[in-house]
Amino acid sequence: MNIKPMPVATGISQPFWQALNDGELRIQQCDDCEGWVFYPRHHCTHCMSDRLSWRPVSGKASLYTYTLTRIPTLPELADELPQALAVVELAEGVRINTTLTGLKEDEIKVGMALKPVFDRVDAEGNTLLRFTGADKPLTQLAFDNPLASLPRNDRGQWQVPVSNALALAALADGQFTEWSDAITVDQTLINAFADLSGDDYWIHTDPAKAASDSPFGTTIAHGALVQVLQSRMAFPLPFEIVGFKTMVNYGSNRLRFPAPVPVDSQIHARARVKSVESSVKGVQLTLEVNIHVVGQERPSVINDLVILYR
């Protein structure tokens, strides 16, 4: 995940962004008049035809105009100062708003020849289009994983300071952990939870009636029981948050019970970081925990657990 704001692909612009992720610049060309079109549209700006195709271009361009910003246009872009905001004109005649990279201030001249630079901004491969001088060797910018330089604890986990916003953002990479150890949910455990919670509905606590009347043919665990058992399952997170004063369970953004857990099932869990957000309250890390019956593809619990660090 990238902490900086990213463009949102729409149905019409998706091919442009996907091409950048693939290391290629594609823009639209009209199938009728052969005119080139940018930004992405439904109709040709030359003849109004709706027959547009995405075609690769070399990226050869010239600098139409630019400005250098000494104050960040957004707080998240403060590390890029001065920003070289530019409008470049491709050889095909269309103009693109972009930023320049790999150039000293005194090298930037209106009309100079440019070429594209594919800037990979996160571990998922999302790529932005920048430009540099045509004579520069730079063609791409690799993603610099902010976790790579962090120390690890004796369990091999990255030690991520709660103050390191870039490293925290990189945790939300969409990858699930390996599976935890498995726990058997037997009738004794189900009955104990029924006694504690007061939920003694027969579908959980009466094996004889469940065998004859339940659609599952047996008793099933309470959804809330399966949820709380996540505390007993050690899924191997690849990181440890450090440098905070307090850590609290702030609640759940989403809690679902998509599939039952029949009595005597074994369950295990895995998790992934969905997001990390900073606010006046502290740093909120949303951890999606999925609990499955061993061997079942559909989860029995999906819990977007919010952990607040201060």
mmCIF file of C-alpha atoms in Angstrom:
data_model
loop_
_atom_site.group_PDB
_atom_site.id
_atom_site.type_symbol
_atom_site.label_atom_id
_atom_site.label_comp_id
_atom_site.label_asym_id
_atom_site.label_seq_id
_atom_site.Cartn_x
_atom_site.Cartn_y
_atom_site.Cartn_z
ATOM 1 C CA MET A 1 0.000 0.000 0.000
ATOM 2 C CA ASN A 2 1.114 3.547 -0.735
ATOM 3 C CA ILE A 3 0.462 6.227 1.885
ATOM 4 C CA LYS A 4 0.245 8.912 -0.804
ATOM 5 C CA PRO A 5 -3.057 9.601 -2.577
ATOM 6 C CA MET A 6 -3.503 7.525 -5.703
ATOM 7 C CA PRO A 7 -5.716 8.109 -8.738
ATOM 8 C CA VAL A 8 -8.902 6.079 -8.796
ATOM 9 C CA ALA A 9 -9.346 4.034 -11.951
ATOM 10 C CA THR A 10 -12.763 4.304 -13.566
ATOM 11 C CA GLY A 11 -14.360 2.048 -16.124
ATOM 12 C CA ILE A 12 -13.138 4.236 -18.980
ATOM 13 C CA SER A 13 -9.619 4.906 -17.609
ATOM 14 C CA GLN A 14 -8.812 1.397 -16.317
ATOM 15 C CA PRO A 15 -6.898 0.359 -19.503
ATOM 16 C CA PHE A 16 -4.571 3.361 -19.099
ATOM 17 C CA TRP A 17 -3.641 2.471 -15.511
ATOM 18 C CA GLN A 18 -3.358 -1.245 -16.247
ATOM 19 C CA ALA A 19 -0.965 -0.528 -19.101
ATOM 20 C CA LEU A 20 1.244 1.516 -16.766
ATOM 21 C CA ASN A 21 1.289 -1.399 -14.306
ATOM 22 C CA ASP A 22 2.451 -3.560 -17.234
ATOM 23 C CA GLY A 23 5.234 -1.096 -18.091
ATOM 24 C CA GLU A 24 3.560 0.347 -21.187
ATOM 25 C CA LEU A 25 1.996 3.664 -22.149
ATOM 26 C CA ARG A 26 -1.316 3.296 -23.996
ATOM 27 C CA ILE A 27 -3.698 6.014 -25.128
ATOM 28 C CA GLN A 28 -6.855 5.989 -27.195
ATOM 29 C CA GLN A 29 -6.949 6.325 -30.980
ATOM 30 C CA CYS A 30 -10.061 6.808 -33.052
ATOM 31 C CA ASP A 31 -10.777 3.891 -35.388
ATOM 32 C CA ASP A 32 -12.515 6.248 -37.845
ATOM 33 C CA CYS A 33 -10.371 9.398 -38.167
ATOM 34 C CA GLU A 34 -7.215 7.961 -36.516
ATOM 35 C CA GLY A 35 -6.970 10.961 -34.207
ATOM 36 C CA TRP A 36 -5.323 10.438 -30.805
ATOM 37 C CA VAL A 37 -7.329 11.148 -27.671
ATOM 38 C CA PHE A 38 -6.324 11.934 -24.091
ATOM 39 C CA TYR A 39 -7.667 12.017 -21.367
ATOM 40 C CA PRO A 40 -9.719 8.792 -21.633
ATOM 41 C CA ARG A 41 -13.166 9.403 -23.095
ATOM 42 C CA HIS A 42 -16.117 7.664 -24.710
ATOM 43 C CA HIS A 43 -16.009 9.753 -27.884
ATOM 44 C CA CYS A 44 -13.304 11.020 -30.226
ATOM 45 C CA THR A 45 -12.502 14.712 -29.657
ATOM 46 C CA HIS A 46 -11.826 15.133 -33.396
ATOM 47 C CA CYS A 47 -14.851 13.558 -35.086
ATOM 48 C CA MET A 48 -17.082 12.479 -32.171
ATOM 49 C CA SER A 49 -16.935 8.818 -33.173
ATOM 50 C CA ASP A 50 -17.478 6.359 -30.338
ATOM 51 C CA ARG A 51 -15.085 3.835 -31.907
ATOM 52 C CA LEU A 52 -11.934 4.258 -29.827
ATOM 53 C CA SER A 53 -9.164 1.695 -29.289
ATOM 54 C CA TRP A 54 -6.319 1.612 -26.781
ATOM 55 C CA ARG A 55 -2.959 1.522 -28.550
ATOM 56 C CA PRO A 56 0.638 1.593 -27.279
ATOM 57 C CA VAL A 57 2.775 4.681 -27.946
ATOM 58 C CA SER A 58 6.487 5.306 -27.494
ATOM 59 C CA GLY A 59 6.060 8.103 -24.977
ATOM 60 C CA LYS A 60 8.310 10.470 -26.926
ATOM 61 C CA ALA A 61 7.296 13.911 -25.742
ATOM 62 C CA SER A 62 8.301 17.536 -25.244
ATOM 63 C CA LEU A 63 7.787 19.803 -22.273
ATOM 64 C CA TYR A 64 4.851 22.109 -22.954
ATOM 65 C CA THR A 65 4.963 23.969 -19.624
ATOM 66 C CA TYR A 66 5.883 23.404 -15.978
ATOM 67 C CA THR A 67 6.017 24.917 -12.521
ATOM 68 C CA LEU A 68 8.089 24.163 -9.423
ATOM 69 C CA THR A 69 6.206 24.083 -6.127
ATOM 70 C CA ARG A 70 8.098 25.001 -2.945
ATOM 71 C CA ILE A 71 5.090 24.281 -0.740
ATOM 72 C CA PRO A 72 3.616 20.740 -0.934
ATOM 73 C CA THR A 73 0.362 20.523 -2.834
ATOM 74 C CA LEU A 74 -0.670 17.912 -0.236
ATOM 75 C CA PRO A 75 0.961 17.171 3.142
ATOM 76 C CA GLU A 76 1.734 13.617 1.987
ATOM 77 C CA LEU A 77 3.932 15.006 -0.817
ATOM 78 C CA ALA A 78 6.260 17.026 1.400
ATOM 79 C CA ASP A 79 9.133 14.602 0.746
ATOM 80 C CA GLU A 80 9.088 15.411 -3.002
ATOM 81 C CA LEU A 81 9.843 19.134 -2.796
ATOM 82 C CA PRO A 82 10.301 20.890 -5.030
ATOM 83 C CA GLN A 83 7.618 19.211 -7.101
ATOM 84 C CA ALA A 84 8.081 19.683 -10.830
ATOM 85 C CA LEU A 85 4.489 19.789 -12.055
ATOM 86 C CA ALA A 86 4.381 19.624 -15.825
ATOM 87 C CA VAL A 87 2.248 19.404 -18.916
ATOM 88 C CA VAL A 88 3.947 17.322 -21.596
ATOM 89 C CA GLU A 89 2.963 16.960 -25.228
ATOM 90 C CA LEU A 90 3.302 13.504 -26.709
ATOM 91 C CA ALA A 91 4.508 13.018 -30.278
ATOM 92 C CA GLU A 92 0.911 12.034 -31.088
ATOM 93 C CA GLY A 93 -0.218 15.578 -30.187
ATOM 94 C CA VAL A 94 -2.067 14.983 -26.908
ATOM 95 C CA ARG A 95 -1.049 16.653 -23.645
ATOM 96 C CA ILE A 96 -0.698 14.935 -20.278
ATOM 97 C CA ASN A 97 -0.495 16.410 -16.786
ATOM 98 C CA THR A 98 2.376 14.747 -14.954
ATOM 99 C CA THR A 99 5.480 15.347 -12.837
ATOM 100 C CA LEU A 100 9.129 15.398 -13.837
ATOM 101 C CA THR A 101 11.776 13.277 -12.178
ATOM 102 C CA GLY A 102 15.537 12.792 -12.423
ATOM 103 C CA LEU A 103 16.170 16.403 -13.507
ATOM 104 C CA LYS A 104 17.937 19.274 -11.769
ATOM 105 C CA GLU A 105 16.089 22.554 -11.719
ATOM 106 C CA ASP A 106 18.462 24.218 -14.179
ATOM 107 C CA GLU A 107 18.011 21.330 -16.630
ATOM 108 C CA ILE A 108 14.278 21.903 -17.056
ATOM 109 C CA LYS A 109 13.501 23.894 -20.184
ATOM 110 C CA VAL A 110 10.205 24.408 -22.028
ATOM 111 C CA GLY A 111 10.369 22.472 -25.288
ATOM 112 C CA MET A 112 12.964 19.959 -24.095
ATOM 113 C CA ALA A 113 12.651 16.365 -25.281
ATOM 114 C CA LEU A 114 11.219 13.963 -22.703
ATOM 115 C CA LYS A 115 10.577 10.270 -22.266
ATOM 116 C CA PRO A 116 8.331 8.331 -19.852
ATOM 117 C CA VAL A 117 9.389 6.919 -16.489
ATOM 118 C CA PHE A 118 7.289 4.155 -14.919
ATOM 119 C CA ASP A 119 7.181 4.811 -11.186
ATOM 120 C CA ARG A 120 6.148 1.715 -9.235
ATOM 121 C CA VAL A 121 4.751 3.111 -5.997
ATOM 122 C CA ASP A 122 3.753 0.076 -3.960
ATOM 123 C CA ALA A 123 4.226 -3.647 -3.493
ATOM 124 C CA GLU A 124 1.041 -4.405 -5.479
ATOM 125 C CA GLY A 125 2.629 -3.025 -8.644
ATOM 126 C CA ASN A 126 0.569 0.155 -8.970
ATOM 127 C CA THR A 127 2.476 2.488 -11.277
ATOM 128 C CA LEU A 128 2.376 6.204 -12.002
ATOM 129 C CA LEU A 129 3.571 7.934 -15.147
ATOM 130 C CA ARG A 130 6.346 10.496 -14.808
ATOM 131 C CA PHE A 131 8.721 11.984 -17.368
ATOM 132 C CA THR A 132 12.421 12.775 -17.533
ATOM 133 C CA GLY A 133 14.877 14.095 -20.090
ATOM 134 C CA ALA A 134 15.152 12.041 -23.274
ATOM 135 C CA ASP A 135 18.925 11.771 -22.741
ATOM 136 C CA LYS A 136 18.624 10.402 -19.210
ATOM 137 C CA PRO A 137 19.174 6.661 -18.557
ATOM 138 C CA LEU A 138 16.222 6.547 -16.161
ATOM 139 C CA THR A 139 13.274 4.483 -17.430
ATOM 140 C CA GLN A 140 11.632 3.234 -14.257
ATOM 141 C CA LEU A 141 11.553 3.817 -10.514
ATOM 142 C CA ALA A 142 11.416 0.686 -8.392
ATOM 143 C CA PHE A 143 9.294 0.438 -5.275
ATOM 144 C CA ASP A 144 11.433 1.099 -2.207
ATOM 145 C CA ASN A 145 9.855 -1.075 0.482
ATOM 146 C CA PRO A 146 10.050 0.941 3.735
ATOM 147 C CA LEU A 147 9.923 -2.314 5.731
ATOM 148 C CA ALA A 148 13.151 -3.686 4.282
ATOM 149 C CA SER A 149 15.455 -1.555 6.425
ATOM 150 C CA LEU A 150 13.639 -2.131 9.712
ATOM 151 C CA PRO A 151 15.098 -4.383 12.436
ATOM 152 C CA ARG A 152 13.472 -7.712 13.250
ATOM 153 C CA ASN A 153 12.716 -9.218 16.633
ATOM 154 C CA ASP A 154 13.745 -12.704 17.745
ATOM 155 C CA ARG A 155 10.642 -14.132 16.004
ATOM 156 C CA GLY A 156 11.702 -12.628 12.684
ATOM 157 C CA GLN A 157 8.969 -9.961 12.681
ATOM 158 C CA TRP A 158 9.627 -6.460 11.397
ATOM 159 C CA GLN A 159 9.581 -3.996 14.291
ATOM 160 C CA VAL A 160 7.481 -1.162 12.934
ATOM 161 C CA PRO A 161 7.465 2.097 14.925
ATOM 162 C CA VAL A 162 3.981 3.487 15.370
ATOM 163 C CA SER A 163 5.423 6.837 14.213
ATOM 164 C CA ASN A 164 6.672 5.448 10.854
ATOM 165 C CA ALA A 165 3.716 6.226 8.584
ATOM 166 C CA LEU A 166 5.305 4.865 5.399
ATOM 167 C CA ALA A 167 6.191 1.523 6.993
ATOM 168 C CA LEU A 168 2.739 1.227 8.569
ATOM 169 C CA ALA A 169 1.082 1.854 5.203
ATOM 170 C CA ALA A 170 3.259 -0.838 3.609
ATOM 171 C CA LEU A 171 1.768 -3.433 5.971
ATOM 172 C CA ALA A 172 -1.530 -3.288 4.065
ATOM 173 C CA ASP A 173 -0.235 -5.377 1.183
ATOM 174 C CA GLY A 174 -3.305 -7.590 0.775
ATOM 175 C CA GLN A 175 -1.419 -10.743 1.761
ATOM 176 C CA PHE A 176 -2.853 -13.220 4.277
ATOM 177 C CA THR A 177 -0.655 -14.780 6.920
ATOM 178 C CA GLU A 178 -0.110 -18.509 7.085
ATOM 179 C CA TRP A 179 -2.735 -20.515 8.969
ATOM 180 C CA SER A 180 -2.742 -20.583 12.744
ATOM 181 C CA ASP A 181 -2.789 -23.697 14.889
ATOM 182 C CA ALA A 182 -6.147 -25.528 14.929
ATOM 183 C CA ILE A 183 -8.654 -25.694 17.794
ATOM 184 C CA THR A 184 -11.373 -28.331 18.223
ATOM 185 C CA VAL A 185 -14.809 -26.921 19.028
ATOM 186 C CA ASP A 186 -16.522 -29.687 21.011
ATOM 187 C CA GLN A 187 -19.872 -29.768 22.796
ATOM 188 C CA THR A 188 -18.289 -29.091 26.180
ATOM 189 C CA LEU A 189 -16.856 -25.814 24.875
ATOM 190 C CA ILE A 190 -20.158 -24.861 23.231
ATOM 191 C CA ASN A 191 -22.092 -25.588 26.440
ATOM 192 C CA ALA A 192 -19.646 -23.547 28.517
ATOM 193 C CA PHE A 193 -20.142 -20.561 26.206
ATOM 194 C CA ALA A 194 -23.931 -21.016 26.380
ATOM 195 C CA ASP A 195 -23.751 -20.904 30.170
ATOM 196 C CA LEU A 196 -21.549 -17.806 30.096
ATOM 197 C CA SER A 197 -23.540 -15.876 27.469
ATOM 198 C CA GLY A 198 -27.042 -17.083 28.341
ATOM 199 C CA ASP A 199 -27.607 -18.153 24.731
ATOM 200 C CA ASP A 200 -28.770 -21.760 25.223
ATOM 201 C CA TYR A 201 -30.800 -22.016 22.007
ATOM 202 C CA TRP A 202 -31.276 -25.681 21.130
ATOM 203 C CA ILE A 203 -29.383 -25.449 17.820
ATOM 204 C CA HIS A 204 -26.256 -25.045 19.965
ATOM 205 C CA THR A 205 -26.988 -27.090 23.078
ATOM 206 C CA ASP A 206 -29.432 -29.919 22.290
ATOM 207 C CA PRO A 207 -27.697 -32.615 20.176
ATOM 208 C CA ALA A 208 -30.803 -34.832 19.970
ATOM 209 C CA LYS A 209 -33.116 -32.075 18.717
ATOM 210 C CA ALA A 210 -30.407 -30.705 16.405
ATOM 211 C CA ALA A 211 -29.957 -34.172 14.851
ATOM 212 C CA SER A 212 -33.638 -34.321 13.916
ATOM 213 C CA ASP A 213 -34.634 -30.678 13.360
ATOM 214 C CA SER A 214 -31.511 -28.677 12.449
ATOM 215 C CA PRO A 215 -30.653 -28.198 8.760
ATOM 216 C CA PHE A 216 -27.068 -28.982 9.780
ATOM 217 C CA GLY A 217 -27.925 -32.364 11.321
ATOM 218 C CA THR A 218 -25.953 -31.549 14.459
ATOM 219 C CA THR A 219 -25.324 -28.763 16.929
ATOM 220 C CA ILE A 220 -23.256 -25.804 15.781
ATOM 221 C CA ALA A 221 -21.063 -23.347 17.645
ATOM 222 C CA HIS A 222 -22.272 -19.831 18.416
ATOM 223 C CA GLY A 223 -20.850 -17.347 15.933
ATOM 224 C CA ALA A 224 -19.702 -15.173 18.824
ATOM 225 C CA LEU A 225 -17.871 -18.158 20.344
ATOM 226 C CA VAL A 226 -15.967 -18.791 17.125
ATOM 227 C CA GLN A 227 -15.122 -15.100 16.939
ATOM 228 C CA VAL A 228 -13.651 -14.886 20.441
ATOM 229 C CA LEU A 229 -11.635 -18.058 19.877
ATOM 230 C CA GLN A 230 -9.427 -16.020 17.519
ATOM 231 C CA SER A 231 -7.567 -14.954 20.662
ATOM 232 C CA ARG A 232 -6.453 -18.573 21.119
ATOM 233 C CA MET A 233 -5.219 -18.977 17.538
ATOM 234 C CA ALA A 234 -1.732 -17.648 16.851
ATOM 235 C CA PHE A 235 -1.619 -16.584 13.200
ATOM 236 C CA PRO A 236 1.945 -15.542 12.348
ATOM 237 C CA LEU A 237 1.881 -11.805 11.669
ATOM 238 C CA PRO A 238 5.079 -10.695 9.903
ATOM 239 C CA PHE A 239 5.328 -7.495 11.969
ATOM 240 C CA GLU A 240 5.287 -6.123 15.498
ATOM 241 C CA ILE A 241 4.121 -2.564 16.189
ATOM 242 C CA VAL A 242 6.466 -0.833 18.643
ATOM 243 C CA GLY A 243 6.840 2.578 20.268
ATOM 244 C CA PHE A 244 3.262 3.055 21.513
ATOM 245 C CA LYS A 245 1.991 3.723 25.054
ATOM 246 C CA THR A 246 -1.337 1.907 24.863
ATOM 247 C CA MET A 247 -3.001 -0.592 22.523
ATOM 248 C CA VAL A 248 -6.745 -1.257 22.685
ATOM 249 C CA ASN A 249 -9.297 -3.314 20.782
ATOM 250 C CA TYR A 250 -11.358 -0.489 19.279
ATOM 251 C CA GLY A 251 -14.089 -2.728 17.865
ATOM 252 C CA SER A 252 -14.986 -4.188 14.486
ATOM 253 C CA ASN A 253 -15.815 -2.405 11.256
ATOM 254 C CA ARG A 254 -17.405 -5.580 9.903
ATOM 255 C CA LEU A 255 -18.351 -8.852 11.550
ATOM 256 C CA ARG A 256 -19.949 -11.668 9.566
ATOM 257 C CA PHE A 257 -20.670 -15.393 10.146
ATOM 258 C CA PRO A 258 -20.899 -16.778 6.570
ATOM 259 C CA ALA A 259 -20.688 -20.509 7.391
ATOM 260 C CA PRO A 260 -21.564 -22.692 10.413
ATOM 261 C CA VAL A 261 -19.077 -24.506 12.626
ATOM 262 C CA PRO A 262 -20.530 -27.973 13.373
ATOM 263 C CA VAL A 263 -19.691 -29.528 16.731
ATOM 264 C CA ASP A 264 -16.301 -31.300 16.873
ATOM 265 C CA SER A 265 -14.975 -29.243 13.936
ATOM 266 C CA GLN A 266 -11.411 -28.019 13.922
ATOM 267 C CA ILE A 267 -11.029 -24.338 13.157
ATOM 268 C CA HIS A 268 -8.006 -22.234 12.243
ATOM 269 C CA ALA A 269 -7.445 -18.607 11.307
ATOM 270 C CA ARG A 270 -5.398 -16.287 9.149
ATOM 271 C CA ALA A 271 -5.268 -12.509 8.877
ATOM 272 C CA ARG A 272 -4.190 -9.579 6.750
ATOM 273 C CA VAL A 273 -3.861 -5.837 7.311
ATOM 274 C CA LYS A 274 -6.597 -4.009 5.406
ATOM 275 C CA SER A 275 -5.665 -0.437 6.269
ATOM 276 C CA VAL A 276 -3.684 1.811 8.586
ATOM 277 C CA GLU A 277 -5.011 5.284 9.337
ATOM 278 C CA SER A 278 -3.781 8.108 11.559
ATOM 279 C CA SER A 279 -6.122 10.462 13.396
ATOM 280 C CA VAL A 280 -6.220 12.590 16.528
ATOM 281 C CA LYS A 281 -7.146 9.420 18.421
ATOM 282 C CA GLY A 282 -3.966 7.618 17.366
ATOM 283 C CA VAL A 283 -3.098 5.037 14.733
ATOM 284 C CA GLN A 284 -5.903 2.661 13.720
ATOM 285 C CA LEU A 285 -4.851 -0.643 12.202
ATOM 286 C CA THR A 286 -7.664 -2.693 10.666
ATOM 287 C CA LEU A 287 -6.861 -6.401 10.717
ATOM 288 C CA GLU A 288 -9.133 -8.691 8.718
ATOM 289 C CA VAL A 289 -9.303 -12.016 10.569
ATOM 290 C CA ASN A 290 -10.822 -14.983 8.738
ATOM 291 C CA ILE A 291 -11.672 -18.135 10.683
ATOM 292 C CA HIS A 292 -12.361 -21.319 8.722
ATOM 293 C CA VAL A 293 -13.309 -24.878 9.505
ATOM 294 C CA VAL A 294 -10.176 -26.766 8.522
ATOM 295 C CA GLY A 295 -10.526 -27.862 4.901
ATOM 296 C CA GLN A 296 -13.397 -25.465 4.134
ATOM 297 C CA GLU A 297 -12.882 -22.642 1.630
ATOM 298 C CA ARG A 298 -15.717 -20.480 2.913
ATOM 299 C CA PRO A 299 -14.883 -18.675 6.170
ATOM 300 C CA SER A 300 -17.016 -19.140 9.256
ATOM 301 C CA VAL A 301 -16.091 -15.716 10.636
ATOM 302 C CA ILE A 302 -14.913 -12.541 8.916
ATOM 303 C CA ASN A 303 -13.914 -9.920 11.457
ATOM 304 C CA ASP A 304 -12.423 -6.549 10.512
ATOM 305 C CA LEU A 305 -10.796 -5.938 13.853
ATOM 306 C CA VAL A 306 -9.737 -2.349 14.604
ATOM 307 C CA ILE A 307 -6.725 -1.942 16.887
ATOM 308 C CA LEU A 308 -5.954 1.544 18.205
ATOM 309 C CA TYR A 309 -2.377 2.467 19.111
ATOM 310 C CA ARG A 310 -1.542 5.609 21.105
#
